[in-house]
Short mmCIF file of N, CA and C in Angstrom, two decimals:
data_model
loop_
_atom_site.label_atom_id
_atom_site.label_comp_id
_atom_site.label_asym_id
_atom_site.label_seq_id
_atom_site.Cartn_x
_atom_site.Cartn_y
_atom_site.Cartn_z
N UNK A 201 207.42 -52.02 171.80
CA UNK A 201 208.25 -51.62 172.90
C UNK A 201 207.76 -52.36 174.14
N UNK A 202 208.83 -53.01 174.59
CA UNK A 202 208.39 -53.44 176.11
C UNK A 202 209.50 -52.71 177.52
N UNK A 203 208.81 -52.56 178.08
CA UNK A 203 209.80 -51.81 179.18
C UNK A 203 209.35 -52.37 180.51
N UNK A 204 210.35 -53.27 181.43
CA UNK A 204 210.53 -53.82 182.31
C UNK A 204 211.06 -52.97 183.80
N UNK A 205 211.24 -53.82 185.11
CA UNK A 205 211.61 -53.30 185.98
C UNK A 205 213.22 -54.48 185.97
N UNK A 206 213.84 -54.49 186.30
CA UNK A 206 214.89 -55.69 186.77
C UNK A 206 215.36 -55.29 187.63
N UNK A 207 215.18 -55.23 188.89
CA UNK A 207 215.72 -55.23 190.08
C UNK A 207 215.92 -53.10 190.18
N UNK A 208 217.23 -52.92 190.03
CA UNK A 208 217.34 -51.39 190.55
C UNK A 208 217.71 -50.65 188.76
N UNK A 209 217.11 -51.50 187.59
CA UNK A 209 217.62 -51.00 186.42
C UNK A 209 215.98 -51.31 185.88
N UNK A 210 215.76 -50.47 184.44
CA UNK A 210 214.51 -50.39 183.84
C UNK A 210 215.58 -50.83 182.56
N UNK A 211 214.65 -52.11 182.13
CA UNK A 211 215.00 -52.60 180.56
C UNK A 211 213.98 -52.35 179.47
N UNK A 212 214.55 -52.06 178.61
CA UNK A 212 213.65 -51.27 177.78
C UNK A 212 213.60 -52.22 176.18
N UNK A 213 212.75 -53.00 175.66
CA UNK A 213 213.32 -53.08 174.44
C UNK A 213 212.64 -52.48 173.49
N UNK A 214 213.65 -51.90 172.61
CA UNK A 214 212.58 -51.10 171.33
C UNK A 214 212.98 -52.20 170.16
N UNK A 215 212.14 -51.77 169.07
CA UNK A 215 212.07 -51.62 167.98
C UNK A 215 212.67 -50.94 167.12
N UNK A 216 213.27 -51.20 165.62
CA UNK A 216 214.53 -50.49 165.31
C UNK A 216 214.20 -48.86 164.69
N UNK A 217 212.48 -48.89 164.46
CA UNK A 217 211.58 -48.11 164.09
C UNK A 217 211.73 -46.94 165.49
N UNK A 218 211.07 -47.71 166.47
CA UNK A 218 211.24 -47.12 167.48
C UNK A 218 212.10 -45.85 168.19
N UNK A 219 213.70 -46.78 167.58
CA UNK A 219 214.89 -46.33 167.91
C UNK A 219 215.31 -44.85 167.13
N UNK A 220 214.57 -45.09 165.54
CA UNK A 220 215.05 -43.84 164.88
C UNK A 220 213.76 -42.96 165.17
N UNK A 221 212.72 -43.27 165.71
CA UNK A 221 211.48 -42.21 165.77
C UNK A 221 212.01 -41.27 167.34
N UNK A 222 212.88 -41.93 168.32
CA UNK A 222 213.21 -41.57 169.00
C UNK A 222 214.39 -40.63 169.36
N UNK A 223 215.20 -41.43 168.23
CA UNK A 223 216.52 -40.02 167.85
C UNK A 223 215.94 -39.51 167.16
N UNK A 224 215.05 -39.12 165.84
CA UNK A 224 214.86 -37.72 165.23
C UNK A 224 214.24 -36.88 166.56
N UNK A 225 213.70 -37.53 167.60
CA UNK A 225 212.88 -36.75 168.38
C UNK A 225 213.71 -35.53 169.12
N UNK A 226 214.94 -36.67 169.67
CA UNK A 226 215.85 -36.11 170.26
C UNK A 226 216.53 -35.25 169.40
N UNK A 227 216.91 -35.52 168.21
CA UNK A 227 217.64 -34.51 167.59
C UNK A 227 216.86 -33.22 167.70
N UNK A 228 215.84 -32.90 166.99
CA UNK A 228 214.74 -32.18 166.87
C UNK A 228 214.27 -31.38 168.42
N UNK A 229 214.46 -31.98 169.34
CA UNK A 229 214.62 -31.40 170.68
C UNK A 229 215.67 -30.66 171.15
N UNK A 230 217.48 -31.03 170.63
CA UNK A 230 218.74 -30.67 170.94
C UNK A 230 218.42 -29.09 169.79
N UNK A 231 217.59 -29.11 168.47
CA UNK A 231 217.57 -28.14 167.73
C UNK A 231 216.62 -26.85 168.49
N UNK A 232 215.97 -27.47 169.23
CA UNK A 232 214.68 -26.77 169.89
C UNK A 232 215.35 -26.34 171.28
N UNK A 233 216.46 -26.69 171.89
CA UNK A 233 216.64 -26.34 173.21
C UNK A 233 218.24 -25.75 173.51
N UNK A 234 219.08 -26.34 172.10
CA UNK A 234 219.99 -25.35 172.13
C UNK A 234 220.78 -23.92 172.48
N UNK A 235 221.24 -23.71 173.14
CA UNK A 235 221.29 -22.02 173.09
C UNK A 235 221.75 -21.36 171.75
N UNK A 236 220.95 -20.13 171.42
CA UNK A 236 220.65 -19.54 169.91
C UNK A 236 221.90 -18.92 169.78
N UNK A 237 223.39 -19.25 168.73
CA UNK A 237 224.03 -18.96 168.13
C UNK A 237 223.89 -17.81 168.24
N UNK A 238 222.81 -16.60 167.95
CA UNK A 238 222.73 -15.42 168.29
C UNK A 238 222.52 -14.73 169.33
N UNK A 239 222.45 -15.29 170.48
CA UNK A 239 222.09 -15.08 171.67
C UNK A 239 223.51 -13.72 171.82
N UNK A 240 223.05 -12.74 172.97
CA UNK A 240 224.60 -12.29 173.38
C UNK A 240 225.07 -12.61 173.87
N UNK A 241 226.71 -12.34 174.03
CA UNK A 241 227.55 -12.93 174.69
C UNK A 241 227.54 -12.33 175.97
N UNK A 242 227.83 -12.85 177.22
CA UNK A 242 228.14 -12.37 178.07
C UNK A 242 229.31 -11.50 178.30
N UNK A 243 228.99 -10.47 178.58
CA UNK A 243 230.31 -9.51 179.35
C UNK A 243 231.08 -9.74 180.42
N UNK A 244 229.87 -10.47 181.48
CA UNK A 244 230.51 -10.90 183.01
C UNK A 244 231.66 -11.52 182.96
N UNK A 245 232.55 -11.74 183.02
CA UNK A 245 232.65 -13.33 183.03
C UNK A 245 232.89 -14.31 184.28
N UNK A 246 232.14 -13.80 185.47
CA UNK A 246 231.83 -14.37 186.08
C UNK A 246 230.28 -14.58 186.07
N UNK A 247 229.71 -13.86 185.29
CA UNK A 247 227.79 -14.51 184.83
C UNK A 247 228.25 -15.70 184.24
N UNK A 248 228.72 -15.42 183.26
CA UNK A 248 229.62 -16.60 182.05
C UNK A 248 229.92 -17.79 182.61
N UNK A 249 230.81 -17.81 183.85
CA UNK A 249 231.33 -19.06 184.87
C UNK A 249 229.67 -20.06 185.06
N UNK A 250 229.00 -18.65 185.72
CA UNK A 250 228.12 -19.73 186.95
C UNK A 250 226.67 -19.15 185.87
N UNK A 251 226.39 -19.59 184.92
CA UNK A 251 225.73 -19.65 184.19
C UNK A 251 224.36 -18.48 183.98
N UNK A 252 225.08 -17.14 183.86
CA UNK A 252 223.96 -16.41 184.11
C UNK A 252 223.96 -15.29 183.02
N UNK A 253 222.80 -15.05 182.00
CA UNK A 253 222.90 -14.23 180.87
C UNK A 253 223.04 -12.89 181.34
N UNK A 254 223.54 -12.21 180.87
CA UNK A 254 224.04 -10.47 181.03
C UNK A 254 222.35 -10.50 180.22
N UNK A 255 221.52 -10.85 179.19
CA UNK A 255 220.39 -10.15 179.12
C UNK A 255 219.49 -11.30 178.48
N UNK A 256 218.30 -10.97 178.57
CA UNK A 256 217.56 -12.60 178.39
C UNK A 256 216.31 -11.92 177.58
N UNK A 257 215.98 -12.64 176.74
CA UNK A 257 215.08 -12.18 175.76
C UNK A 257 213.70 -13.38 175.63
N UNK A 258 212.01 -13.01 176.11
CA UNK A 258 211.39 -13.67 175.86
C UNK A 258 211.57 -14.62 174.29
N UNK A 259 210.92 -16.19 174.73
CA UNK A 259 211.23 -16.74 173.28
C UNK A 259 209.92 -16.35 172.43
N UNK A 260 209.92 -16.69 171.12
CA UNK A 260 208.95 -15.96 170.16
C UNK A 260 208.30 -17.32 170.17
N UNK A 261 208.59 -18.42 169.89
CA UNK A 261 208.23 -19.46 169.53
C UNK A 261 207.42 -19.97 170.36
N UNK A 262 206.17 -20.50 170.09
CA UNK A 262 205.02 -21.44 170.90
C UNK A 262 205.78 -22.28 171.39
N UNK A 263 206.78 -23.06 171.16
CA UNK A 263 207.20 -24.55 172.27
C UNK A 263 208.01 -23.99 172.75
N UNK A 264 209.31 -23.01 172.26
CA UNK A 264 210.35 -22.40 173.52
C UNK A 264 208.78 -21.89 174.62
N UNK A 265 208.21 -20.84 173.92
CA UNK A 265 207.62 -20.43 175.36
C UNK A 265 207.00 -21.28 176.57
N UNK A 266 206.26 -22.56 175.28
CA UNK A 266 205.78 -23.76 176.56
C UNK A 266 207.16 -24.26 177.57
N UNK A 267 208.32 -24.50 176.71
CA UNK A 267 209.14 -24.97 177.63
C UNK A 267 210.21 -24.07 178.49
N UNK A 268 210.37 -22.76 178.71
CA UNK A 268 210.95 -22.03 178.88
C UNK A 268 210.03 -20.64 179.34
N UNK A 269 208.66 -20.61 180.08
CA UNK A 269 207.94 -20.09 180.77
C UNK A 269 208.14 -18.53 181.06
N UNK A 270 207.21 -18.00 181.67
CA UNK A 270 207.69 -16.69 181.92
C UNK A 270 207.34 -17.45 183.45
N UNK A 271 208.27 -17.00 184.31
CA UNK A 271 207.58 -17.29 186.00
C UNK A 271 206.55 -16.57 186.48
N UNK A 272 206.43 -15.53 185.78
CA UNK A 272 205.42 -13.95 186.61
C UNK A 272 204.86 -13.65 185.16
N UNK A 273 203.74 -13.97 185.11
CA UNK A 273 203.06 -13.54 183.64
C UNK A 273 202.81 -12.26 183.80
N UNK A 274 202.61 -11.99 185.43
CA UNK A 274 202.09 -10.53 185.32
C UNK A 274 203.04 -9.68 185.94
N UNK A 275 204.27 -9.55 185.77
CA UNK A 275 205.35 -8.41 186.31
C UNK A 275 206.70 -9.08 184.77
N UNK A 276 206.76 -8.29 183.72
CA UNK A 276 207.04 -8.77 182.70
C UNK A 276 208.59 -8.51 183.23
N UNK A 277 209.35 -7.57 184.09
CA UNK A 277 210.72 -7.03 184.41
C UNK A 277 211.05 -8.47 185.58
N UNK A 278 210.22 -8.68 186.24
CA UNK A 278 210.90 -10.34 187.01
C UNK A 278 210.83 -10.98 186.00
N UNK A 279 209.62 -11.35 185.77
CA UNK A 279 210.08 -12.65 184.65
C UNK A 279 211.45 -12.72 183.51
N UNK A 280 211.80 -11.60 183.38
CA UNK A 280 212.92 -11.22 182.32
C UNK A 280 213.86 -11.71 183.06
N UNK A 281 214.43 -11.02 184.79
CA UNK A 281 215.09 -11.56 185.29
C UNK A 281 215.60 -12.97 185.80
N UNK A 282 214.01 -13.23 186.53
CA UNK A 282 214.32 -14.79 186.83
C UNK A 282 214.60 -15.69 185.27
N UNK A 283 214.16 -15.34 184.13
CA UNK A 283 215.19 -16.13 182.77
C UNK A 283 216.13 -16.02 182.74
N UNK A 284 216.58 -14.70 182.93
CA UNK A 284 218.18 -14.29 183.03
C UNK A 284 219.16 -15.58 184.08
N UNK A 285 218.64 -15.60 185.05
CA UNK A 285 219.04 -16.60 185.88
C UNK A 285 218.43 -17.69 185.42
N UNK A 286 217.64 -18.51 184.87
CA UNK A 286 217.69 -19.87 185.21
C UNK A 286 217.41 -20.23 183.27
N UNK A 287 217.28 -19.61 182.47
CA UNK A 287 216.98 -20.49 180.92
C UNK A 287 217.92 -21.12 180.75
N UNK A 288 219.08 -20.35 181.02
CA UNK A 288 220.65 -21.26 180.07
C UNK A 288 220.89 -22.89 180.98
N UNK A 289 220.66 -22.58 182.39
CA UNK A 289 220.70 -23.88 182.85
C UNK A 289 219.17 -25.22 182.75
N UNK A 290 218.10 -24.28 181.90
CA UNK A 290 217.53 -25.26 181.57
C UNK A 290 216.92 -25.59 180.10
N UNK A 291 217.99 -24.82 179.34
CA UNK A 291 218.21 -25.26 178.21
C UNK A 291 219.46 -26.04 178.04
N UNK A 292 220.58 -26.19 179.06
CA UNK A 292 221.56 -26.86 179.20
C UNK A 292 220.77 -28.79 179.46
N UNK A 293 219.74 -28.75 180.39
CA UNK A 293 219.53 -29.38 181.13
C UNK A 293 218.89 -30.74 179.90
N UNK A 294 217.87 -29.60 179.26
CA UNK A 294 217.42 -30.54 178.15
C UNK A 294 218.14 -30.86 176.95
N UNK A 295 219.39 -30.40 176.89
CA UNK A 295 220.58 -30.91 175.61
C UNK A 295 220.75 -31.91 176.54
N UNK A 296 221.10 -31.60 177.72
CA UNK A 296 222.11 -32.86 178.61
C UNK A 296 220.87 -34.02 177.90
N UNK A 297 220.02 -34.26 178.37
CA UNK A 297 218.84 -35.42 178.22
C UNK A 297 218.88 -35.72 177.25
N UNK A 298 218.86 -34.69 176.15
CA UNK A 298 218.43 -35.02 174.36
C UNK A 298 219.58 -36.31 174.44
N UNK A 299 220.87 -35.58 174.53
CA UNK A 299 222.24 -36.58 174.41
C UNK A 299 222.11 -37.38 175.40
N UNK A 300 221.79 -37.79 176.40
CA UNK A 300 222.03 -39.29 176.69
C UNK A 300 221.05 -40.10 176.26
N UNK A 301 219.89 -39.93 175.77
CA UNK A 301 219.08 -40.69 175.01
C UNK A 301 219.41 -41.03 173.85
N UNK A 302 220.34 -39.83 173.37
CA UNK A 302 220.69 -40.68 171.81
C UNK A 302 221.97 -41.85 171.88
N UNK A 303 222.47 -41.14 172.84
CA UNK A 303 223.59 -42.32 173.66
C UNK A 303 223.28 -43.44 174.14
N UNK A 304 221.87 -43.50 174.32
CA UNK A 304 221.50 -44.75 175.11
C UNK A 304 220.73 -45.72 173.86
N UNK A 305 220.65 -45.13 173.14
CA UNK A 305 220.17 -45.68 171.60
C UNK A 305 220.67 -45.88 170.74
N UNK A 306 221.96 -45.21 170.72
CA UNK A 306 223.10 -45.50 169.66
C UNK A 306 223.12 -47.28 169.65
N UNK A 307 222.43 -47.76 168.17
CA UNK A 307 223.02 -49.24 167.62
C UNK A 307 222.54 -50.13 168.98
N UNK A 308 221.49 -49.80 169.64
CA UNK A 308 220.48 -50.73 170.36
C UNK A 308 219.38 -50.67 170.28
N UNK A 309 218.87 -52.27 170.20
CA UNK A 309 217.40 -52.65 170.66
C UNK A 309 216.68 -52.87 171.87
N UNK A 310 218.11 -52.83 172.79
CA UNK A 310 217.70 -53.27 174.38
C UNK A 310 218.45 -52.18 174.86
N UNK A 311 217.81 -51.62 175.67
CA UNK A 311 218.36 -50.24 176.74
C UNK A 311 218.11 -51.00 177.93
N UNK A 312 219.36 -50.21 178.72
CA UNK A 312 219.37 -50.97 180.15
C UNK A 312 219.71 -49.25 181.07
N UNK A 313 218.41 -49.23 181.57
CA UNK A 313 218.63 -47.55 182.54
C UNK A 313 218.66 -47.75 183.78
N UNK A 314 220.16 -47.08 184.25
CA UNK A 314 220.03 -47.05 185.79
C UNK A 314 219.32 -45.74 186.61
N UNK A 315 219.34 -45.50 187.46
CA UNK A 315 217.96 -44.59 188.63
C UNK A 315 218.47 -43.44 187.22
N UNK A 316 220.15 -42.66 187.40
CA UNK A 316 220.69 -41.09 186.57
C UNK A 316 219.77 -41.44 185.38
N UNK A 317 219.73 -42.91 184.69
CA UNK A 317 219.07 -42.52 183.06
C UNK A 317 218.01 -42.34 182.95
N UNK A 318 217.31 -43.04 184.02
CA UNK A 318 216.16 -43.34 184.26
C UNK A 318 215.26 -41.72 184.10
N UNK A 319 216.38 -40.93 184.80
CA UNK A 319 215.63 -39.61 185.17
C UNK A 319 215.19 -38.63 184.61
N UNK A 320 216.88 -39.06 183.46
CA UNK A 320 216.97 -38.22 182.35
C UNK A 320 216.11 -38.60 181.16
N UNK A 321 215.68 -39.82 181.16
CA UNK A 321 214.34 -40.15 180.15
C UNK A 321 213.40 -39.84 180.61
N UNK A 322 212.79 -40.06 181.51
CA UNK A 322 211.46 -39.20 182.12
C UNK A 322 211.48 -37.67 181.87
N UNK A 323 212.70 -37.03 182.33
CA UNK A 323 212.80 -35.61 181.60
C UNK A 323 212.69 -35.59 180.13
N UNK A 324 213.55 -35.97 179.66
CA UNK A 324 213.37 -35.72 177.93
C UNK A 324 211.84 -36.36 177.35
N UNK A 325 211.48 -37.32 177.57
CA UNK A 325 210.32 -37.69 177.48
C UNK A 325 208.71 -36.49 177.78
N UNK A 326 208.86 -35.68 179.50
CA UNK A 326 208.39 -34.63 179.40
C UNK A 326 208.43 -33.45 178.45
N UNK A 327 210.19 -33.31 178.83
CA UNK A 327 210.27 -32.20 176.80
C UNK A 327 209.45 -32.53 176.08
N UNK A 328 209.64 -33.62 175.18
CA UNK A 328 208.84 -34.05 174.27
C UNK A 328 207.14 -33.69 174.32
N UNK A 329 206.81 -34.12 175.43
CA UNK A 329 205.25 -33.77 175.49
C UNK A 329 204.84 -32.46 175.36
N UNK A 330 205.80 -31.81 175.95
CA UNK A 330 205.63 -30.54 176.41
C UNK A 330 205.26 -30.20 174.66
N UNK A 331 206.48 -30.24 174.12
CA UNK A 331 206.70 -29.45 172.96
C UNK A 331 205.41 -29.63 171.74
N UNK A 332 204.97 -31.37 171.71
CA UNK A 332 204.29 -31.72 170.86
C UNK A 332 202.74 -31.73 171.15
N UNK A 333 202.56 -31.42 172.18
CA UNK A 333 201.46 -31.01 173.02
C UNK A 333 201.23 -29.21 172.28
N UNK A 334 201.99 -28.60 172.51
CA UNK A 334 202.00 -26.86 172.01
C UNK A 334 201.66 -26.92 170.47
N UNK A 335 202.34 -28.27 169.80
CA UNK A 335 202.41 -28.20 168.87
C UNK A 335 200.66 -28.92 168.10
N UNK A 336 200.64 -29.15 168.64
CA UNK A 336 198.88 -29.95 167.98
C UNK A 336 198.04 -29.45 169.12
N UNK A 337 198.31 -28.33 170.05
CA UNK A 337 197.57 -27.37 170.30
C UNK A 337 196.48 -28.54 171.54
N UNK A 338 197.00 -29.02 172.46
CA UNK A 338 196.34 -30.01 173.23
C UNK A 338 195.79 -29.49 174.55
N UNK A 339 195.41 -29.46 175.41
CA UNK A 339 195.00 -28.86 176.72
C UNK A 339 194.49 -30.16 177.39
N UNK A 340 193.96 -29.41 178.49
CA UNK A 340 193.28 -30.56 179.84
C UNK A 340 192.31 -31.04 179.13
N UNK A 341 191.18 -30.10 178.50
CA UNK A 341 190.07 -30.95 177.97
C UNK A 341 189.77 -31.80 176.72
N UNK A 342 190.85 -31.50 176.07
CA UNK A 342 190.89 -32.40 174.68
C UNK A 342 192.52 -33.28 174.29
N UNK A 343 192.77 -33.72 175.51
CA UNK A 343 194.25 -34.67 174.84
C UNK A 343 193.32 -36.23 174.82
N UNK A 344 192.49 -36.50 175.44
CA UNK A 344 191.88 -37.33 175.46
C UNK A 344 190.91 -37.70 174.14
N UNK A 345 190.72 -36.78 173.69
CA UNK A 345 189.52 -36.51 172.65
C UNK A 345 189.85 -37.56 171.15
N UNK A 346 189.41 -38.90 170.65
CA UNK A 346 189.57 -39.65 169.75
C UNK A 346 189.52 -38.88 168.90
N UNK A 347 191.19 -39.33 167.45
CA UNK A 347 190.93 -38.41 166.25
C UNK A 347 190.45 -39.50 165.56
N UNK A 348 189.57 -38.93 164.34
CA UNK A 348 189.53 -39.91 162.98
C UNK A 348 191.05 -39.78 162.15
N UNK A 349 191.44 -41.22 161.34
CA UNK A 349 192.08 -41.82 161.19
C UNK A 349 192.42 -40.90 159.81
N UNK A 350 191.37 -39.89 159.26
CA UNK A 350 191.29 -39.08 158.28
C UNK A 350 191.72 -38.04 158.41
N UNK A 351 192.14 -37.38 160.23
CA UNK A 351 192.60 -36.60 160.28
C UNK A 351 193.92 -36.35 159.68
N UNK A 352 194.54 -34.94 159.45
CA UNK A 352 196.07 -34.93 159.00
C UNK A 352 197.23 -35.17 160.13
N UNK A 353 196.30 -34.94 161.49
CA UNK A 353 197.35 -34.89 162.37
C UNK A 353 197.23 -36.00 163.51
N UNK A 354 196.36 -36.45 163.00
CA UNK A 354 196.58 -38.19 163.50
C UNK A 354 197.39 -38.85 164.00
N UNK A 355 198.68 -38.90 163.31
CA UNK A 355 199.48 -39.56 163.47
C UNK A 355 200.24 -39.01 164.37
N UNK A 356 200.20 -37.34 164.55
CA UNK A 356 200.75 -37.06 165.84
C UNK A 356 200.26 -37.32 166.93
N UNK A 357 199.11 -37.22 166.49
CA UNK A 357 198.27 -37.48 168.01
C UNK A 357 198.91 -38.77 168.62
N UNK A 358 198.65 -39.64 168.02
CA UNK A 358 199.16 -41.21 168.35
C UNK A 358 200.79 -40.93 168.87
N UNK A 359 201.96 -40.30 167.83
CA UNK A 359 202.93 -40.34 168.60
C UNK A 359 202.59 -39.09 170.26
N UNK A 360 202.09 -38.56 170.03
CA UNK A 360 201.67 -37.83 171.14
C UNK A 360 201.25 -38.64 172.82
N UNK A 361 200.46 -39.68 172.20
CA UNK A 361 199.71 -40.44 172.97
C UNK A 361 200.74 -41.88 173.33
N UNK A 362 201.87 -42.35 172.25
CA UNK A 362 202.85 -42.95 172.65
C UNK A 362 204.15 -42.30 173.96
N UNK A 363 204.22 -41.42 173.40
CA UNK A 363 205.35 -40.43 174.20
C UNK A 363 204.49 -40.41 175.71
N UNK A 364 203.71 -40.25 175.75
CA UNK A 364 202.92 -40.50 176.83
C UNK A 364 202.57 -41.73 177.92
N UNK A 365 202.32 -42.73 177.37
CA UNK A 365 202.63 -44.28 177.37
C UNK A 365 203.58 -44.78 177.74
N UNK A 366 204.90 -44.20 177.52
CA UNK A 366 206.04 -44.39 177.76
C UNK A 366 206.07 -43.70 178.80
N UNK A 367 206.41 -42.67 178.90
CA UNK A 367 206.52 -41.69 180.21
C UNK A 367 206.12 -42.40 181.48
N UNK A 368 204.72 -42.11 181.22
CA UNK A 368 203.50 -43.35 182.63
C UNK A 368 204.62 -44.32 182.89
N UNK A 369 205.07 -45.25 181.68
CA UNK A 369 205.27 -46.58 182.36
C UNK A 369 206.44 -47.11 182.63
N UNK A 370 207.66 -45.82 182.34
CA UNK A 370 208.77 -45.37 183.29
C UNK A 370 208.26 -44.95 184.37
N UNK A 371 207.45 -43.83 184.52
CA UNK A 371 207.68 -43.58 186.22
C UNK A 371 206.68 -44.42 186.70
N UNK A 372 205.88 -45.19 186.29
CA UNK A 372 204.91 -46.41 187.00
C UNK A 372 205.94 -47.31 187.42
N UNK A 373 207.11 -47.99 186.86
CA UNK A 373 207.62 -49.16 187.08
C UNK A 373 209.33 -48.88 187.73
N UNK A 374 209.40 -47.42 187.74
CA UNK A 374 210.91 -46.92 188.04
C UNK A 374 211.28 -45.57 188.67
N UNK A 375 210.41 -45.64 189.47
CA UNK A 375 210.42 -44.81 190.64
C UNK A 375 211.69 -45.03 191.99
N UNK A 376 212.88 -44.53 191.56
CA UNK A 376 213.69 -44.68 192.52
C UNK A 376 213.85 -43.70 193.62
N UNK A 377 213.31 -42.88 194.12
CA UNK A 377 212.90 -42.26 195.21
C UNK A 377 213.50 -42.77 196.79
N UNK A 378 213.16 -41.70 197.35
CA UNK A 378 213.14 -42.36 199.13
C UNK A 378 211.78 -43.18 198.96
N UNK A 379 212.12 -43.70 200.25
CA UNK A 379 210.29 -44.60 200.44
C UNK A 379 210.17 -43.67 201.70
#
């Protein structure tokens, strides 16, 4: 993978390896951030309009919870609320991302991102960490920590440590910001 600056666009070229390690990711993320088929339906239907659950249920799962937080660890009736208000729009947020990455990969080796894609890969890219980070159990003091090559989870580590790599060297080289 090489990833460039060109003027007000980030060029990206992958590998065709690359390309499908990156859509299962995304797929596997759109499965992980979806809203749950079983979820309830809203009654409001003005909650319904402007995106707000009639009732919100902590997630069970280690990566929903990494990615989908309680805000107030310690007042368990806000935290219920403030989900109520904000999960669906940021489980919306990370489908939006999953899909333009697979859009931006569909049957290419060369990606061309302007500042919007740019942003939305740095987001989905965070997903990713987020999730696979929870998932091989990583923290402040050991993401750094060399595995042996004997380990089983090795190879995550490495995609762990790629997803990472990437991230850095989008927002190192494509920072469209105010100055």
């Amino acid at each position: 993978m090489e990833i460039k600056a060109d003027g007000e666009q980030i060029v990206i070229h992958v590998e065709t390896i690359e390309v499908k390690v990156l859509g299962d990711l995304a797929n596997q993320l759109l499965d992980i951030t979806s809203p749950d088929s079983e979820v309830v339906k809203n009654e409001d239907p003005l909650a319904a309009l402007i995106g707000i659950d009639s009732q919100a249920a902590k997630p069970t799962d280690p990566i929903s919870t990494r990615l989908f937080p309680d805000a107030y660890p310690d007042d368990p009736d806000a935290s219920m609320e403030f989900r109520r208000f904000t999960e669906r729009s940021l489980r919306d947020t990370n489908v939006t991302r999953a899909k333009r990455v697979l859009a931006d990969l569909e049957g290419r080796t060369k990606l061309t991102l302007n500042p919007d894609q740019w942003q939305q890969w740095v987001g989905f890219l965070n997903s990713l960490r987020l999730a696979l980070g929870t998932r091989l159990e990583i923290d402040q003091e050991s993401w750094t920590e060399e595995r042996s090559e004997s380990d089983p989870l090795y190879q995550l580590h490495e995609l762990y440590n790629w997803l990472t790599w990437m991230q850095e060297t989008l927002i190192s080289i494509g920072y469209f910001g105010e100055e």
